[in-house]
PDB file of C-alpha atoms in Angstrom:
ATOM      1  CA  MET A   1      -2.611   8.031  32.161  1.00  0.00           C
ATOM      2  CA  GLY A   2      -0.454   9.209  29.282  1.00  0.00           C
ATOM      3  CA  ARG A   3       0.269  12.642  27.901  1.00  0.00           C
ATOM      4  CA  PRO A   4      -2.544  15.121  27.146  1.00  0.00           C
ATOM      5  CA  ALA A   5      -4.237  14.432  23.867  1.00  0.00           C
ATOM      6  CA  ASP A   6      -4.638  16.878  21.037  1.00  0.00           C
ATOM      7  CA  PRO A   7      -7.829  18.717  22.066  1.00  0.00           C
ATOM      8  CA  LEU A   8      -8.683  19.616  18.472  1.00  0.00           C
ATOM      9  CA  ALA A   9      -8.552  15.979  17.417  1.00  0.00           C
ATOM     10  CA  MET A  10     -10.454  14.459  20.296  1.00  0.00           C
ATOM     11  CA  SER A  11     -12.929  17.066  21.570  1.00  0.00           C
ATOM     12  CA  PRO A  12     -16.485  17.405  20.277  1.00  0.00           C
ATOM     13  CA  SER A  13     -16.999  20.111  17.673  1.00  0.00           C
ATOM     14  CA  ARG A  14     -19.183  22.136  20.059  1.00  0.00           C
ATOM     15  CA  PRO A  15     -19.664  21.891  23.807  1.00  0.00           C
ATOM     16  CA  GLY A  16     -22.353  19.461  24.877  1.00  0.00           C
ATOM     17  CA  ARG A  17     -24.524  19.585  27.980  1.00  0.00           C
ATOM     18  CA  THR A  18     -22.574  16.829  29.690  1.00  0.00           C
ATOM     19  CA  ARG A  19     -19.316  17.907  31.315  1.00  0.00           C
ATOM     20  CA  THR A  20     -16.401  15.755  30.184  1.00  0.00           C
ATOM     21  CA  ALA A  21     -12.818  15.280  31.369  1.00  0.00           C
ATOM     22  CA  PRO A  22     -10.084  16.747  29.140  1.00  0.00           C
ATOM     23  CA  PRO A  23      -8.982  14.286  26.450  1.00  0.00           C
ATOM     24  CA  VAL A  24      -5.887  12.266  27.348  1.00  0.00           C
ATOM     25  CA  MET A  25      -3.866   9.891  25.181  1.00  0.00           C
ATOM     26  CA  PRO A  26      -3.895   6.262  26.361  1.00  0.00           C
ATOM     27  CA  ALA A  27      -0.864   5.393  28.522  1.00  0.00           C
ATOM     28  CA  GLU A  28       0.161   2.602  26.108  1.00  0.00           C
ATOM     29  CA  PHE A  29       0.249   4.892  23.037  1.00  0.00           C
ATOM     30  CA  PRO A  30       2.266   4.667  20.789  1.00  0.00           C
ATOM     31  CA  ALA A  31       4.554   1.692  21.356  1.00  0.00           C
ATOM     32  CA  GLN A  32       3.023  -0.590  23.969  1.00  0.00           C
ATOM     33  CA  GLY A  33       0.204  -3.093  24.108  1.00  0.00           C
ATOM     34  CA  ARG A  34      -2.146  -3.226  21.142  1.00  0.00           C
ATOM     35  CA  TYR A  35      -0.929   0.187  19.945  1.00  0.00           C
ATOM     36  CA  ARG A  36       2.405  -1.390  18.913  1.00  0.00           C
ATOM     37  CA  SER A  37       0.702  -3.462  16.219  1.00  0.00           C
ATOM     38  CA  TYR A  38      -1.472  -0.501  15.193  1.00  0.00           C
ATOM     39  CA  MET A  39       1.554   1.775  14.778  1.00  0.00           C
ATOM     40  CA  LEU A  40       3.536  -0.918  12.916  1.00  0.00           C
ATOM     41  CA  PHE A  41       0.587  -1.252  10.545  1.00  0.00           C
ATOM     42  CA  GLY A  42       0.650   2.516  10.025  1.00  0.00           C
ATOM     43  CA  ALA A  43       4.419   2.564   9.514  1.00  0.00           C
ATOM     44  CA  CYS A  44       4.087   0.000   6.703  1.00  0.00           C
ATOM     45  CA  CYS A  45       2.753   2.877   4.565  1.00  0.00           C
ATOM     46  CA  VAL A  46       6.429   3.635   3.845  1.00  0.00           C
ATOM     47  CA  PHE A  47       6.702   0.311   1.988  1.00  0.00           C
ATOM     48  CA  PHE A  48       3.581   1.125  -0.036  1.00  0.00           C
ATOM     49  CA  LEU A  49       5.042   4.496  -1.055  1.00  0.00           C
ATOM     50  CA  LEU A  50       8.575   3.315  -1.861  1.00  0.00           C
ATOM     51  CA  SER A  51       7.701   0.007  -3.532  1.00  0.00           C
ATOM     52  CA  SER A  52       5.236   1.677  -5.897  1.00  0.00           C
ATOM     53  CA  LEU A  53       8.059   4.032  -6.909  1.00  0.00           C
ATOM     54  CA  LEU A  54      10.280   0.993  -7.555  1.00  0.00           C
ATOM     55  CA  VAL A  55       7.575  -0.428  -9.850  1.00  0.00           C
ATOM     56  CA  LEU A  56       7.647   2.937 -11.647  1.00  0.00           C
ATOM     57  CA  ARG A  57      11.409   2.457 -12.128  1.00  0.00           C
ATOM     58  CA  VAL A  58      10.727  -0.996 -13.602  1.00  0.00           C
ATOM     59  CA  VAL A  59       8.268   0.526 -16.106  1.00  0.00           C
ATOM     60  CA  ASP A  60      10.746   3.266 -17.005  1.00  0.00           C
ATOM     61  CA  ALA A  61      13.558   0.745 -17.574  1.00  0.00           C
ATOM     62  CA  LEU A  62      11.324  -1.417 -19.773  1.00  0.00           C
ATOM     63  CA  ALA A  63      10.346   1.632 -21.813  1.00  0.00           C
ATOM     64  CA  THR A  64      13.993   2.691 -22.210  1.00  0.00           C
ATOM     65  CA  GLY A  65      15.447  -0.562 -23.553  1.00  0.00           C
ATOM     66  CA  PRO A  66      17.407  -3.768 -22.837  1.00  0.00           C
ATOM     67  CA  ASP A  67      20.475  -1.981 -21.462  1.00  0.00           C
ATOM     68  CA  ALA A  68      18.405  -0.007 -18.953  1.00  0.00           C
ATOM     69  CA  TRP A  69      16.637  -3.227 -17.893  1.00  0.00           C
ATOM     70  CA  ASP A  70      19.938  -5.065 -17.319  1.00  0.00           C
ATOM     71  CA  GLU A  71      21.324  -2.039 -15.457  1.00  0.00           C
ATOM     72  CA  LEU A  72      18.228  -1.939 -13.212  1.00  0.00           C
ATOM     73  CA  LEU A  73      18.549  -5.642 -12.340  1.00  0.00           C
ATOM     74  CA  ARG A  74      22.241  -5.036 -11.615  1.00  0.00           C
ATOM     75  CA  GLN A  75      21.335  -2.161  -9.269  1.00  0.00           C
ATOM     76  CA  PHE A  76      18.749  -4.331  -7.508  1.00  0.00           C
ATOM     77  CA  ARG A  77      21.587  -6.740  -6.620  1.00  0.00           C
ATOM     78  CA  HIS A  78      23.006  -4.096  -4.245  1.00  0.00           C
ATOM     79  CA  PRO A  79      22.708  -5.254  -0.607  1.00  0.00           C
ATOM     80  CA  LEU A  80      20.780  -2.102   0.380  1.00  0.00           C
ATOM     81  CA  TYR A  81      18.141  -2.738  -2.293  1.00  0.00           C
ATOM     82  CA  LEU A  82      17.940  -6.416  -1.297  1.00  0.00           C
ATOM     83  CA  ALA A  83      17.638  -5.559   2.407  1.00  0.00           C
ATOM     84  CA  TYR A  84      14.906  -3.016   1.656  1.00  0.00           C
ATOM     85  CA  ASN A  85      12.995  -5.456  -0.540  1.00  0.00           C
ATOM     86  CA  VAL A  86      13.160  -8.259   2.040  1.00  0.00           C
ATOM     87  CA  ALA A  87      11.873  -5.798   4.684  1.00  0.00           C
ATOM     88  CA  ALA A  88       9.166  -4.588   2.274  1.00  0.00           C
ATOM     89  CA  LEU A  89       8.101  -8.177   1.573  1.00  0.00           C
ATOM     90  CA  ALA A  90       7.747  -8.764   5.330  1.00  0.00           C
ATOM     91  CA  GLY A  91       5.819  -5.482   5.631  1.00  0.00           C
ATOM     92  CA  PHE A  92       3.386  -6.374   2.843  1.00  0.00           C
ATOM     93  CA  VAL A  93       2.775  -9.854   4.328  1.00  0.00           C
ATOM     94  CA  PHE A  94       2.184  -8.279   7.766  1.00  0.00           C
ATOM     95  CA  THR A  95      -0.215  -5.744   6.214  1.00  0.00           C
ATOM     96  CA  ALA A  96      -2.017  -8.476   4.263  1.00  0.00           C
ATOM     97  CA  ARG A  97      -2.449 -10.589   7.394  1.00  0.00           C
ATOM     98  CA  ARG A  98      -3.884  -7.671   9.371  1.00  0.00           C
ATOM     99  CA  PHE A  99      -5.997  -6.159   6.580  1.00  0.00           C
ATOM    100  CA  LEU A 100      -7.393  -9.302   4.947  1.00  0.00           C
ATOM    101  CA  PHE A 101      -7.874 -11.458   8.026  1.00  0.00           C
ATOM    102  CA  GLN A 102      -8.620  -8.951  10.799  1.00  0.00           C
ATOM    103  CA  LEU A 103      -9.833  -5.575   9.533  1.00  0.00           C
ATOM    104  CA  PHE A 104     -11.693  -6.232   6.299  1.00  0.00           C
ATOM    105  CA  ALA A 105     -14.533  -8.373   7.664  1.00  0.00           C
ATOM    106  CA  LYS A 106     -15.154  -6.002  10.596  1.00  0.00           C
ATOM    107  CA  SER A 107     -15.344  -2.959   8.316  1.00  0.00           C
ATOM    108  CA  GLN A 108     -18.137  -4.322   6.097  1.00  0.00           C
ATOM    109  CA  PRO A 109     -21.619  -2.773   6.426  1.00  0.00           C
ATOM    110  CA  PRO A 110     -24.625  -4.981   7.323  1.00  0.00           C
ATOM    111  CA  ARG A 111     -25.710  -4.978   3.662  1.00  0.00           C
ATOM    112  CA  ILE A 112     -23.356  -5.097   0.660  1.00  0.00           C
ATOM    113  CA  GLY A 113     -25.449  -3.691  -2.177  1.00  0.00           C
ATOM    114  CA  PRO A 114     -28.688  -5.659  -2.294  1.00  0.00           C
ATOM    115  CA  PHE A 115     -27.220  -8.618  -0.371  1.00  0.00           C
ATOM    116  CA  PRO A 116     -26.866  -9.105   3.380  1.00  0.00           C
ATOM    117  CA  ARG A 117     -23.293  -9.326   4.629  1.00  0.00           C
ATOM    118  CA  PRO A 118     -22.020 -12.938   4.756  1.00  0.00           C
ATOM    119  CA  PRO A 119     -21.215 -14.307   8.233  1.00  0.00           C
ATOM    120  CA  LEU A 120     -17.926 -12.916   9.580  1.00  0.00           C
ATOM    121  CA  ALA A 121     -16.452 -16.433   9.688  1.00  0.00           C
ATOM    122  CA  VAL A 122     -16.729 -16.677   5.876  1.00  0.00           C
ATOM    123  CA  PHE A 123     -14.392 -13.761   5.127  1.00  0.00           C
ATOM    124  CA  PRO A 124     -10.984 -15.130   6.294  1.00  0.00           C
ATOM    125  CA  PRO A 125     -11.061 -18.385   4.260  1.00  0.00           C
ATOM    126  CA  VAL A 126     -12.400 -16.634   1.132  1.00  0.00           C
ATOM    127  CA  LEU A 127      -9.887 -13.791   1.341  1.00  0.00           C
ATOM    128  CA  GLY A 128      -7.113 -16.255   2.204  1.00  0.00           C
ATOM    129  CA  ALA A 129      -7.948 -18.321  -0.877  1.00  0.00           C
ATOM    130  CA  ALA A 130      -8.008 -15.170  -3.047  1.00  0.00           C
ATOM    131  CA  TRP A 131      -4.639 -14.120  -1.610  1.00  0.00           C
ATOM    132  CA  LEU A 132      -3.058 -17.527  -2.269  1.00  0.00           C
ATOM    133  CA  ALA A 133      -4.556 -17.723  -5.779  1.00  0.00           C
ATOM    134  CA  ALA A 134      -3.447 -14.204  -6.797  1.00  0.00           C
ATOM    135  CA  THR A 135       0.031 -14.692  -5.348  1.00  0.00           C
ATOM    136  CA  ALA A 136       0.478 -18.103  -6.977  1.00  0.00           C
ATOM    137  CA  LEU A 137      -0.819 -16.890 -10.367  1.00  0.00           C
ATOM    138  CA  LEU A 138       1.422 -13.806 -10.504  1.00  0.00           C
ATOM    139  CA  PHE A 139       4.364 -15.812  -9.180  1.00  0.00           C
ATOM    140  CA  CYS A 140       3.930 -18.466 -11.880  1.00  0.00           C
ATOM    141  CA  ILE A 141       3.561 -15.860 -14.671  1.00  0.00           C
ATOM    142  CA  LEU A 142       6.680 -13.955 -13.605  1.00  0.00           C
ATOM    143  CA  TRP A 143       8.603 -17.169 -12.930  1.00  0.00           C
ATOM    144  CA  GLY A 144       8.010 -18.219 -16.514  1.00  0.00           C
ATOM    145  CA  ALA A 145       5.765 -21.189 -15.779  1.00  0.00           C
ATOM    146  CA  PHE A 146       3.410 -20.000 -18.544  1.00  0.00           C
ATOM    147  CA  PRO A 147       4.916 -19.218 -21.964  1.00  0.00           C
TER     148      PRO A 147
ATOM    149  CA  MET B   1      -8.077  23.473   1.337  1.00  0.00           C
ATOM    150  CA  ARG B   2      -9.394  21.487   4.337  1.00  0.00           C
ATOM    151  CA  HIS B   3     -12.950  21.618   3.009  1.00  0.00           C
ATOM    152  CA  PHE B   4     -11.791  20.683  -0.495  1.00  0.00           C
ATOM    153  CA  ILE B   5      -9.938  17.623   0.851  1.00  0.00           C
ATOM    154  CA  ALA B   6     -12.924  16.720   3.043  1.00  0.00           C
ATOM    155  CA  ARG B   7     -15.133  16.673  -0.081  1.00  0.00           C
ATOM    156  CA  LEU B   8     -12.654  14.337  -1.805  1.00  0.00           C
ATOM    157  CA  GLU B   9     -12.579  11.885   1.127  1.00  0.00           C
ATOM    158  CA  PRO B  10     -14.912   9.283  -0.492  1.00  0.00           C
ATOM    159  CA  VAL B  11     -12.636   9.073  -3.559  1.00  0.00           C
ATOM    160  CA  ILE B  12      -9.481   9.001  -1.434  1.00  0.00           C
ATOM    161  CA  TRP B  13     -10.831   6.225   0.798  1.00  0.00           C
ATOM    162  CA  ALA B  14     -11.842   4.194  -2.269  1.00  0.00           C
ATOM    163  CA  LEU B  15      -8.278   4.506  -3.607  1.00  0.00           C
ATOM    164  CA  PHE B  16      -6.996   3.640  -0.106  1.00  0.00           C
ATOM    165  CA  GLY B  17      -9.038   0.427  -0.057  1.00  0.00           C
ATOM    166  CA  GLY B  18      -7.970  -0.442  -3.592  1.00  0.00           C
ATOM    167  CA  GLY B  19      -4.366   0.122  -2.565  1.00  0.00           C
ATOM    168  CA  PHE B  20      -4.729  -2.375   0.248  1.00  0.00           C
ATOM    169  CA  PHE B  21      -6.083  -5.018  -2.101  1.00  0.00           C
ATOM    170  CA  VAL B  22      -3.438  -4.489  -4.776  1.00  0.00           C
ATOM    171  CA  GLY B  23      -0.664  -4.219  -2.180  1.00  0.00           C
ATOM    172  CA  CYS B  24      -1.789  -7.345  -0.352  1.00  0.00           C
ATOM    173  CA  LEU B  25      -2.744  -9.548  -3.311  1.00  0.00           C
ATOM    174  CA  LEU B  26      -0.160  -8.640  -5.964  1.00  0.00           C
ATOM    175  CA  MET B  27       2.801  -6.875  -4.385  1.00  0.00           C
ATOM    176  CA  PRO B  28       4.321  -9.796  -2.381  1.00  0.00           C
ATOM    177  CA  ALA B  29       4.689 -12.003  -5.483  1.00  0.00           C
ATOM    178  CA  PHE B  30       5.968  -9.037  -7.542  1.00  0.00           C
ATOM    179  CA  ILE B  31       8.592  -8.114  -4.926  1.00  0.00           C
ATOM    180  CA  LEU B  32       9.692 -11.720  -4.480  1.00  0.00           C
ATOM    181  CA  THR B  33      10.172 -12.359  -8.200  1.00  0.00           C
ATOM    182  CA  VAL B  34      11.156  -8.998  -9.763  1.00  0.00           C
ATOM    183  CA  PHE B  35      12.985  -7.281  -6.891  1.00  0.00           C
ATOM    184  CA  ILE B  36      14.598 -10.280  -5.147  1.00  0.00           C
ATOM    185  CA  ALA B  37      14.677 -13.470  -7.269  1.00  0.00           C
ATOM    186  CA  ALA B  38      15.457 -11.898 -10.660  1.00  0.00           C
ATOM    187  CA  PRO B  39      18.459  -9.801  -9.524  1.00  0.00           C
ATOM    188  CA  LEU B  40      19.873 -12.786  -7.629  1.00  0.00           C
ATOM    189  CA  GLY B  41      19.494 -15.057 -10.662  1.00  0.00           C
ATOM    190  CA  TRP B  42      17.081 -17.460  -8.984  1.00  0.00           C
ATOM    191  CA  LEU B  43      14.652 -17.363 -11.915  1.00  0.00           C
ATOM    192  CA  PRO B  44      14.960 -19.559 -15.027  1.00  0.00           C
ATOM    193  CA  ALA B  45      17.309 -17.954 -17.548  1.00  0.00           C
ATOM    194  CA  ASP B  46      14.814 -16.122 -19.775  1.00  0.00           C
ATOM    195  CA  ALA B  47      11.870 -15.816 -17.337  1.00  0.00           C
ATOM    196  CA  LEU B  48      12.436 -12.084 -16.938  1.00  0.00           C
ATOM    197  CA  SER B  49      14.679 -11.414 -19.920  1.00  0.00           C
ATOM    198  CA  TYR B  50      14.040  -7.973 -21.439  1.00  0.00           C
ATOM    199  CA  GLU B  51      12.045  -9.423 -24.324  1.00  0.00           C
ATOM    200  CA  ARG B  52       9.704 -11.468 -22.112  1.00  0.00           C
ATOM    201  CA  ALA B  53       9.351  -8.737 -19.436  1.00  0.00           C
ATOM    202  CA  HIS B  54       8.563  -6.161 -22.140  1.00  0.00           C
ATOM    203  CA  ALA B  55       6.024  -8.493 -23.755  1.00  0.00           C
ATOM    204  CA  LEU B  56       4.311  -9.069 -20.390  1.00  0.00           C
ATOM    205  CA  ALA B  57       4.302  -5.352 -19.582  1.00  0.00           C
ATOM    206  CA  THR B  58       2.952  -4.205 -22.941  1.00  0.00           C
ATOM    207  CA  ASN B  59       0.067  -6.679 -22.879  1.00  0.00           C
ATOM    208  CA  PRO B  60      -3.159  -4.718 -22.083  1.00  0.00           C
ATOM    209  CA  ILE B  61      -3.645  -6.675 -18.845  1.00  0.00           C
ATOM    210  CA  GLY B  62       0.035  -6.198 -18.012  1.00  0.00           C
ATOM    211  CA  ARG B  63      -0.275  -2.422 -18.475  1.00  0.00           C
ATOM    212  CA  LEU B  64      -3.341  -2.372 -16.231  1.00  0.00           C
ATOM    213  CA  VAL B  65      -1.591  -4.440 -13.541  1.00  0.00           C
ATOM    214  CA  LEU B  66       1.519  -2.229 -13.644  1.00  0.00           C
ATOM    215  CA  LEU B  67      -0.567   0.959 -13.447  1.00  0.00           C
ATOM    216  CA  ALA B  68      -2.517  -0.480 -10.497  1.00  0.00           C
ATOM    217  CA  LEU B  69       0.746  -1.578  -8.807  1.00  0.00           C
ATOM    218  CA  ILE B  70       2.042   2.005  -8.946  1.00  0.00           C
ATOM    219  CA  VAL B  71      -1.018   4.199  -8.428  1.00  0.00           C
ATOM    220  CA  LEU B  72      -3.147   2.379  -5.870  1.00  0.00           C
ATOM    221  CA  PRO B  73      -0.418   1.476  -3.332  1.00  0.00           C
ATOM    222  CA  PHE B  74       0.900   5.065  -3.566  1.00  0.00           C
ATOM    223  CA  TRP B  75      -2.538   6.532  -2.771  1.00  0.00           C
ATOM    224  CA  ASN B  76      -2.852   3.995   0.030  1.00  0.00           C
ATOM    225  CA  GLY B  77       0.547   4.979   1.418  1.00  0.00           C
ATOM    226  CA  ALA B  78      -0.224   8.693   1.110  1.00  0.00           C
ATOM    227  CA  ASN B  79      -3.533   8.428   2.982  1.00  0.00           C
ATOM    228  CA  HIS B  80      -2.053   6.115   5.602  1.00  0.00           C
ATOM    229  CA  LEU B  81       0.948   8.417   6.102  1.00  0.00           C
ATOM    230  CA  ARG B  82      -1.395  11.393   6.590  1.00  0.00           C
ATOM    231  CA  HIS B  83      -3.299   9.590   9.355  1.00  0.00           C
ATOM    232  CA  PHE B  84      -0.096   8.165  10.868  1.00  0.00           C
ATOM    233  CA  VAL B  85       1.237  11.723  11.220  1.00  0.00           C
ATOM    234  CA  ILE B  86      -2.077  12.910  12.700  1.00  0.00           C
ATOM    235  CA  ASP B  87      -1.830  10.097  15.274  1.00  0.00           C
ATOM    236  CA  LEU B  88       1.697  11.142  16.245  1.00  0.00           C
ATOM    237  CA  ARG B  89       1.638  14.919  15.846  1.00  0.00           C
ATOM    238  CA  GLY B  90      -2.001  15.908  16.179  1.00  0.00           C
ATOM    239  CA  ILE B  91      -4.517  17.382  13.770  1.00  0.00           C
ATOM    240  CA  ARG B  92      -2.666  20.726  13.525  1.00  0.00           C
ATOM    241  CA  SER B  93      -0.034  19.142  11.263  1.00  0.00           C
ATOM    242  CA  ASP B  94      -2.741  18.136   8.790  1.00  0.00           C
ATOM    243  CA  GLY B  95      -2.794  21.545   7.097  1.00  0.00           C
ATOM    244  CA  ILE B  96       0.607  20.774   5.560  1.00  0.00           C
ATOM    245  CA  VAL B  97       0.678  16.976   5.540  1.00  0.00           C
ATOM    246  CA  ALA B  98      -2.617  16.312   3.715  1.00  0.00           C
ATOM    247  CA  PRO B  99      -1.897  18.565   0.692  1.00  0.00           C
ATOM    248  CA  ALA B 100       1.692  17.259   0.533  1.00  0.00           C
ATOM    249  CA  CYS B 101       0.618  13.593   0.615  1.00  0.00           C
ATOM    250  CA  TYR B 102      -2.234  13.917  -1.862  1.00  0.00           C
ATOM    251  CA  GLY B 103      -0.265  16.289  -4.092  1.00  0.00           C
ATOM    252  CA  ALA B 104       2.549  13.743  -4.307  1.00  0.00           C
ATOM    253  CA  ALA B 105       0.011  11.003  -5.054  1.00  0.00           C
ATOM    254  CA  LEU B 106      -1.480  13.101  -7.868  1.00  0.00           C
ATOM    255  CA  VAL B 107       1.982  13.733  -9.366  1.00  0.00           C
ATOM    256  CA  VAL B 108       2.916  10.033  -9.185  1.00  0.00           C
ATOM    257  CA  THR B 109      -0.428   9.109 -10.762  1.00  0.00           C
ATOM    258  CA  GLY B 110       0.266  11.442 -13.693  1.00  0.00           C
ATOM    259  CA  ILE B 111       3.824  10.142 -14.135  1.00  0.00           C
ATOM    260  CA  ALA B 112       2.606   6.533 -13.934  1.00  0.00           C
ATOM    261  CA  VAL B 113      -0.050   7.082 -16.601  1.00  0.00           C
ATOM    262  CA  LEU B 114       2.554   8.645 -18.909  1.00  0.00           C
ATOM    263  CA  ALA B 115       5.163   5.936 -18.197  1.00  0.00           C
ATOM    264  CA  VAL B 116       2.778   3.029 -18.743  1.00  0.00           C
ATOM    265  CA  GLY B 117       1.391   4.724 -21.854  1.00  0.00           C
ATOM    266  CA  LYS B 118       4.940   5.139 -23.218  1.00  0.00           C
ATOM    267  CA  LEU B 119       5.701   1.402 -22.942  1.00  0.00           C
TER     268      LEU B 119
END
């Protein structure tokens, strides 16, 4: 068994009639077994925070003028920026794989509005197609494929 | 503060889910083109010139996409960071972490609305 768990986080809010053992963290937490993937997924939140701030910088540069835009692209050529953005790209793809293809279908309730939930096997191909379509469309727009 | 945040949980989790969708569906292509390909000169010459980038960004759909690319992933990251810290440090840390994360997300949301509106 691993270290003792946080009793406030894992104990019931009031004592029940059944006696229970003190809460204990799983031995594999945080970096072994299936917890490794879970913690990596959690750590990807850093990419969500930092990359959204970079998009804010893009908006600010566009609002400032052509010189600020050229200066921003010049700064993004720095190896540290490039290394971060390659790591962030890997993090977003990892998050997309886990969220769209593993978590999303399992987290849906039995009824979605007035409709019953589609079979679980339907979700991965539909979400995969949406992912490919959105990525390809945005990529083509930003690449200049459309005038 | 704990009770106030608990009452906001449905809104926060909706923003969290939206952040996943925007982050997963739009952010990879945006990072690849704007943050990697454009600085390295891999794009066609005027694909992301200032004039074209500004025209794309000031289009109503472009403004909406940019606002979503800033606000929703930040709320997602803030909520995920809060729960990541709870996993590692226990629920006692939540008294500081939750207000800090959501406060930062509120500030960034306000700045993003102003910045996109100023375009």
